[in-house]
Every structure is written in structure tokens, then in C-alpha cells.
Amino acid sequence: MRRKIIAGNWKMNKTPSETVTLISELKPLVDNKDVDVVFCVPAISLTTAIEAVKGTNIQIGAENMHFEESGAYTGEISANMLTDIGVKYVIIGHSERREYFAETNETVNKKVLKAFEHGLTPIVCCGETLTQREQGVTIDFIRQQIKIAFLNVSVENAKKAVIAYEPIWAIGTGKVATTEQAQEVCKAIRECIAEIYDQATADAIRIQYGGSVSGASAAELFAQADIDGGLVGGASLKPDFGKIVNYNK
Ligand code: 13P
């Protein structure tokens, strides 16, 4: 039985001092021992956030990292900088990073490998555009993203990975995918992992849905056989995140 994982992606929102306030507001609302809860916050607020969640079951994640160990990469943050301060998760290859910061399947793969090398759990993002969905190439496209993201990732590490399926047309639009659409793609991702590795790995890996998840849609989405939680943007900055985390209550 896979444990659900519900992560907030704060994106470029909240200053460090606003982070303290928001975490103290959300802390009592996201107390659900049945699920893993992760807040992925801007790099500048990671230390503050780690301090603010002490004594709770909330884990802190980063929204990005560089794939090199260290060196002349002005403005970038490395995996060991993240682990040094107690970060446990890192979002890799979010569609906004692919679209605005030229990330490719290849850089995603390098980052996934580097994250595992340092004991970070990557939340590997994939998802199709509206055009791809309308052209009927969604599954092909997602399979390609997954196959390249997991190139040379060992079976032991793959089991620990989290994959977030986020259809781009559903992000920040209020247009949540239907449970059937979300389940269909998450199932296809699991089948793809079974092809690359084996059934045990496919059964172990956790697959989230992301894209306009709210307290109103969470329970039905997370009840699907292949959906193991969510990656939540807008609603993770609001008390509604408490409803999402407590979808089973
Ligand atoms: P929204 O929940 O705001 O649609 O964002 C989803 C997302 O991109 C999470 O990574």
C-alpha cells in the first residue's frame, strides 16, 4: 500500500517573513498522520521554513536545483547545499522551468541523478500541453519525458522517486483534469515504469496529480488507483490546503 504524498509548490510566492506567518497558519490544518506532507518553498525561505516546521510531520522541499556538484554557476543552488540545511525533497523539471528556463528532458535527467546521489527525493514533473492532448499524443509525450528522466536511475532509487503528472493546461487555470483523464495518464506512467524496471518498482513509486487541485477535487482524485497524492500550487498558499491534506477525513 503506497503512502499518499501531498506537496505544496509555493512557486515564486511569499517572502521569508511571510513564510513564517503562512506556516504558522497552515501547521494546525495539515496535521494528518496518514499522509506525507511537503512544502516546497523558494530557495531563500528554505532555512526559515525548516525552522518553522520543527516538531511537525511537515517536510520541506526545494523547487529546483542545479545538476552539477559545485562550481562557476552564478545564481544556482546545488544538491549538497539543500541537504546541508535539511531539505528532503526537490521538484525537478516543473513545466514552468521547462517553459521559462529552458529545462529539457536531458537536464531533468541530470538533476534527478544528482538529487539521488545526495539522498534527496526528486518530485519529477511531467505533463502535456493542450495541443498535445488535442492531437492525441499525450501518452506518447509523457512516456518520452519519463523514459529520459529515469535514464541510468537505479531500480533502488526509482522506487523512492515521486512523479508528478501535471497537465500544463490544468496548471493555474482552475481547469482541473477529470478524474478519468488524471487516472489514465498516471496509470500509463506506472506501466512505463514497469517496462523500464519491473512491476515491484512500478508498485512502489508514488505518482501525484497536479493542476488546479482544491479541497473540493482532492478526495475524488486521490481515490483513483494510480494517484498517490497531489502537487498543489495556488491552493497550497491557502487554508484550503488543509482540506486537501485531510482529503480522507
Ligand atoms: P495550481 O495548483 O495552481 O494549478 O498549480 C499546479 C502546479 O503547478 C503545482 O506544481
Short mmCIF file of N, CA, C and O in Angstrom, two decimals, residues 81-147:
data_model
loop_
_atom_site.label_atom_id
_atom_site.label_comp_id
_atom_site.label_asym_id
_atom_site.label_seq_id
_atom_site.Cartn_x
_atom_site.Cartn_y
_atom_site.Cartn_z
N MET A 81 23.99 21.73 -0.96
CA MET A 81 23.56 22.92 -0.21
C MET A 81 22.17 22.64 0.39
O MET A 81 21.87 23.04 1.51
N LEU A 82 21.34 21.96 -0.38
CA LEU A 82 19.98 21.65 0.09
C LEU A 82 20.01 20.66 1.25
O LEU A 82 19.38 20.88 2.29
N THR A 83 20.77 19.58 1.09
CA THR A 83 20.78 18.56 2.15
C THR A 83 21.45 19.11 3.41
O THR A 83 21.06 18.74 4.52
N ASP A 84 22.41 20.00 3.25
CA ASP A 84 23.13 20.57 4.40
C ASP A 84 22.18 21.28 5.37
O ASP A 84 22.41 21.28 6.58
N ILE A 85 21.12 21.87 4.84
CA ILE A 85 20.19 22.58 5.75
C ILE A 85 18.95 21.74 6.10
O ILE A 85 18.07 22.20 6.79
N GLY A 86 18.91 20.50 5.59
CA GLY A 86 17.81 19.62 6.00
C GLY A 86 16.66 19.50 5.01
O GLY A 86 15.57 19.04 5.37
N VAL A 87 16.90 19.90 3.77
CA VAL A 87 15.87 19.74 2.73
C VAL A 87 15.78 18.26 2.35
O VAL A 87 16.80 17.58 2.25
N LYS A 88 14.56 17.75 2.18
CA LYS A 88 14.37 16.32 1.88
C LYS A 88 13.91 16.06 0.44
O LYS A 88 14.17 15.00 -0.11
N TYR A 89 13.19 17.01 -0.12
CA TYR A 89 12.61 16.80 -1.45
C TYR A 89 13.04 17.94 -2.38
O TYR A 89 13.35 19.03 -1.92
N VAL A 90 13.00 17.67 -3.66
CA VAL A 90 13.24 18.75 -4.63
C VAL A 90 12.39 18.51 -5.88
O VAL A 90 12.36 17.40 -6.43
N ILE A 91 11.66 19.54 -6.27
CA ILE A 91 10.88 19.45 -7.51
C ILE A 91 11.86 19.56 -8.67
O ILE A 91 12.71 20.45 -8.69
N ILE A 92 11.72 18.66 -9.62
CA ILE A 92 12.61 18.66 -10.79
C ILE A 92 11.76 18.74 -12.06
O ILE A 92 10.83 17.95 -12.23
N GLY A 93 12.12 19.67 -12.93
CA GLY A 93 11.50 19.72 -14.25
C GLY A 93 10.06 20.16 -14.27
O GLY A 93 9.27 19.71 -15.13
N HIS A 94 9.70 21.07 -13.36
CA HIS A 94 8.34 21.63 -13.43
C HIS A 94 8.14 22.26 -14.81
O HIS A 94 9.07 22.81 -15.39
N SER A 95 6.91 22.21 -15.30
CA SER A 95 6.67 22.74 -16.66
C SER A 95 7.02 24.22 -16.77
O SER A 95 7.40 24.69 -17.85
N GLU A 96 6.92 24.95 -15.65
CA GLU A 96 7.30 26.38 -15.71
C GLU A 96 8.80 26.52 -15.89
O GLU A 96 9.27 27.44 -16.56
N ARG A 97 9.56 25.60 -15.32
CA ARG A 97 11.02 25.64 -15.52
C ARG A 97 11.36 25.20 -16.95
O ARG A 97 12.27 25.72 -17.57
N ARG A 98 10.62 24.26 -17.47
CA ARG A 98 10.87 23.82 -18.85
C ARG A 98 10.53 24.96 -19.81
O ARG A 98 11.26 25.24 -20.75
N GLU A 99 9.41 25.66 -19.53
CA GLU A 99 8.95 26.69 -20.46
C GLU A 99 9.78 27.98 -20.37
O GLU A 99 10.15 28.55 -21.39
N TYR A 100 10.04 28.45 -19.14
CA TYR A 100 10.68 29.76 -18.99
C TYR A 100 12.19 29.69 -18.78
O TYR A 100 12.88 30.69 -18.89
N PHE A 101 12.71 28.54 -18.39
CA PHE A 101 14.14 28.45 -18.07
C PHE A 101 14.83 27.34 -18.85
O PHE A 101 15.86 26.82 -18.43
N ALA A 102 14.24 27.02 -19.98
CA ALA A 102 14.87 26.14 -20.97
C ALA A 102 15.31 24.78 -20.43
O ALA A 102 16.30 24.22 -20.89
N GLU A 103 14.60 24.25 -19.46
CA GLU A 103 14.97 22.91 -18.99
C GLU A 103 14.47 21.88 -20.00
O GLU A 103 13.41 22.04 -20.60
N THR A 104 15.25 20.85 -20.17
CA THR A 104 14.92 19.81 -21.14
C THR A 104 14.84 18.46 -20.43
O THR A 104 15.25 18.34 -19.27
N ASN A 105 14.37 17.45 -21.13
CA ASN A 105 14.36 16.11 -20.54
C ASN A 105 15.77 15.71 -20.10
O ASN A 105 15.93 15.01 -19.09
N GLU A 106 16.77 16.15 -20.84
CA GLU A 106 18.16 15.79 -20.53
C GLU A 106 18.63 16.45 -19.23
O GLU A 106 19.26 15.82 -18.40
N THR A 107 18.31 17.74 -19.06
CA THR A 107 18.74 18.39 -17.80
C THR A 107 17.92 17.83 -16.63
O THR A 107 18.45 17.70 -15.53
N VAL A 108 16.70 17.49 -16.89
CA VAL A 108 15.87 16.87 -15.85
C VAL A 108 16.53 15.57 -15.39
O VAL A 108 16.69 15.31 -14.19
N ASN A 109 16.97 14.76 -16.34
CA ASN A 109 17.63 13.50 -16.01
C ASN A 109 18.89 13.73 -15.18
O ASN A 109 19.12 13.06 -14.16
N LYS A 110 19.70 14.72 -15.56
CA LYS A 110 20.93 15.01 -14.80
C LYS A 110 20.59 15.44 -13.38
O LYS A 110 21.28 15.08 -12.43
N LYS A 111 19.54 16.22 -13.24
CA LYS A 111 19.14 16.69 -11.91
C LYS A 111 18.60 15.54 -11.05
O LYS A 111 18.87 15.48 -9.85
N VAL A 112 17.84 14.65 -11.67
CA VAL A 112 17.30 13.50 -10.94
C VAL A 112 18.46 12.64 -10.40
O VAL A 112 18.48 12.24 -9.23
N LEU A 113 19.44 12.40 -11.27
CA LEU A 113 20.60 11.59 -10.86
C LEU A 113 21.34 12.27 -9.71
O LEU A 113 21.74 11.63 -8.74
N LYS A 114 21.55 13.58 -9.82
CA LYS A 114 22.28 14.32 -8.78
C LYS A 114 21.49 14.35 -7.47
O LYS A 114 22.07 14.20 -6.40
N ALA A 115 20.19 14.52 -7.57
CA ALA A 115 19.37 14.52 -6.35
C ALA A 115 19.53 13.19 -5.61
O ALA A 115 19.80 13.17 -4.39
N PHE A 116 19.42 12.08 -6.32
CA PHE A 116 19.56 10.77 -5.68
C PHE A 116 20.96 10.57 -5.10
O PHE A 116 21.12 9.99 -4.03
N GLU A 117 21.97 11.06 -5.81
CA GLU A 117 23.35 10.93 -5.33
C GLU A 117 23.49 11.54 -3.93
O GLU A 117 24.29 11.09 -3.13
N HIS A 118 22.68 12.56 -3.67
CA HIS A 118 22.76 13.25 -2.37
C HIS A 118 21.63 12.87 -1.42
O HIS A 118 21.44 13.53 -0.40
N GLY A 119 20.87 11.86 -1.77
CA GLY A 119 19.83 11.40 -0.86
C GLY A 119 18.58 12.28 -0.83
O GLY A 119 17.78 12.19 0.10
N LEU A 120 18.44 13.14 -1.83
CA LEU A 120 17.21 13.94 -1.94
C LEU A 120 16.17 13.14 -2.71
O LEU A 120 16.52 12.40 -3.64
N THR A 121 14.92 13.30 -2.36
CA THR A 121 13.86 12.66 -3.14
C THR A 121 13.37 13.63 -4.20
O THR A 121 12.82 14.69 -3.87
N PRO A 122 13.55 13.29 -5.49
CA PRO A 122 13.05 14.19 -6.53
C PRO A 122 11.56 14.00 -6.76
O PRO A 122 11.04 12.88 -6.70
N ILE A 123 10.88 15.11 -6.96
CA ILE A 123 9.49 15.08 -7.43
C ILE A 123 9.59 15.43 -8.91
O ILE A 123 9.79 16.59 -9.28
N VAL A 124 9.56 14.41 -9.74
CA VAL A 124 9.85 14.57 -11.16
C VAL A 124 8.56 14.94 -11.90
O VAL A 124 7.60 14.16 -11.90
N CYS A 125 8.56 16.10 -12.53
CA CYS A 125 7.33 16.58 -13.16
C CYS A 125 7.26 16.22 -14.64
O CYS A 125 8.26 16.25 -15.36
N CYS A 126 6.04 15.91 -15.07
CA CYS A 126 5.79 15.69 -16.49
C CYS A 126 4.39 16.21 -16.79
O CYS A 126 3.62 16.47 -15.86
N GLY A 127 4.10 16.39 -18.05
CA GLY A 127 2.76 16.87 -18.39
C GLY A 127 2.71 17.44 -19.79
O GLY A 127 3.69 17.99 -20.27
N GLU A 128 1.54 17.29 -20.41
CA GLU A 128 1.38 17.68 -21.81
C GLU A 128 0.72 19.05 -21.95
O GLU A 128 0.02 19.51 -21.04
N THR A 129 0.90 19.66 -23.10
CA THR A 129 0.20 20.90 -23.42
C THR A 129 -1.22 20.56 -23.91
O THR A 129 -1.52 19.40 -24.21
N LEU A 130 -2.03 21.60 -24.06
CA LEU A 130 -3.39 21.38 -24.57
C LEU A 130 -3.34 20.87 -26.02
O LEU A 130 -4.10 19.98 -26.40
N THR A 131 -2.41 21.41 -26.81
CA THR A 131 -2.28 20.97 -28.21
C THR A 131 -1.95 19.49 -28.27
O THR A 131 -2.54 18.74 -29.07
N GLN A 132 -1.02 19.07 -27.42
CA GLN A 132 -0.65 17.65 -27.42
C GLN A 132 -1.85 16.78 -27.04
O GLN A 132 -2.09 15.74 -27.64
N ARG A 133 -2.61 17.23 -26.04
CA ARG A 133 -3.80 16.46 -25.65
C ARG A 133 -4.79 16.39 -26.82
O ARG A 133 -5.30 15.32 -27.16
N GLU A 134 -5.02 17.55 -27.46
CA GLU A 134 -6.00 17.58 -28.56
C GLU A 134 -5.55 16.75 -29.76
O GLU A 134 -6.36 16.22 -30.50
N GLN A 135 -4.24 16.63 -29.92
CA GLN A 135 -3.70 15.84 -31.03
C GLN A 135 -3.58 14.35 -30.69
O GLN A 135 -3.10 13.56 -31.49
N GLY A 136 -3.93 14.01 -29.44
CA GLY A 136 -3.92 12.59 -29.06
C GLY A 136 -2.53 12.01 -28.82
O GLY A 136 -2.35 10.80 -28.92
N VAL A 137 -1.56 12.88 -28.51
CA VAL A 137 -0.20 12.36 -28.30
C VAL A 137 0.24 12.42 -26.83
O VAL A 137 1.42 12.26 -26.53
N THR A 138 -0.74 12.62 -25.93
CA THR A 138 -0.40 12.79 -24.51
C THR A 138 0.45 11.64 -23.97
O THR A 138 1.53 11.87 -23.42
N ILE A 139 -0.03 10.43 -24.14
CA ILE A 139 0.67 9.29 -23.51
C ILE A 139 2.07 9.12 -24.11
O ILE A 139 3.04 8.90 -23.39
N ASP A 140 2.17 9.27 -25.44
CA ASP A 140 3.49 9.15 -26.09
C ASP A 140 4.45 10.18 -25.52
O ASP A 140 5.61 9.88 -25.23
N PHE A 141 3.96 11.41 -25.39
CA PHE A 141 4.80 12.50 -24.91
C PHE A 141 5.25 12.27 -23.47
O PHE A 141 6.43 12.42 -23.14
N ILE A 142 4.32 11.85 -22.63
CA ILE A 142 4.65 11.61 -21.21
C ILE A 142 5.63 10.44 -21.08
O ILE A 142 6.57 10.49 -20.28
N ARG A 143 5.42 9.41 -21.87
CA ARG A 143 6.34 8.24 -21.82
C ARG A 143 7.76 8.68 -22.16
O ARG A 143 8.71 8.21 -21.55
N GLN A 144 7.87 9.56 -23.14
CA GLN A 144 9.19 10.06 -23.53
C GLN A 144 9.82 10.85 -22.38
O GLN A 144 11.00 10.67 -22.04
N GLN A 145 9.03 11.72 -21.74
CA GLN A 145 9.54 12.50 -20.61
C GLN A 145 10.02 11.58 -19.49
O GLN A 145 11.09 11.79 -18.93
N ILE A 146 9.23 10.55 -19.19
CA ILE A 146 9.57 9.65 -18.09
C ILE A 146 10.80 8.80 -18.44
O ILE A 146 11.72 8.65 -17.63
N LYS A 147 10.82 8.29 -19.66
CA LYS A 147 11.95 7.41 -20.03
C LYS A 147 13.27 8.16 -19.97
O LYS A 147 14.28 7.62 -19.51
#
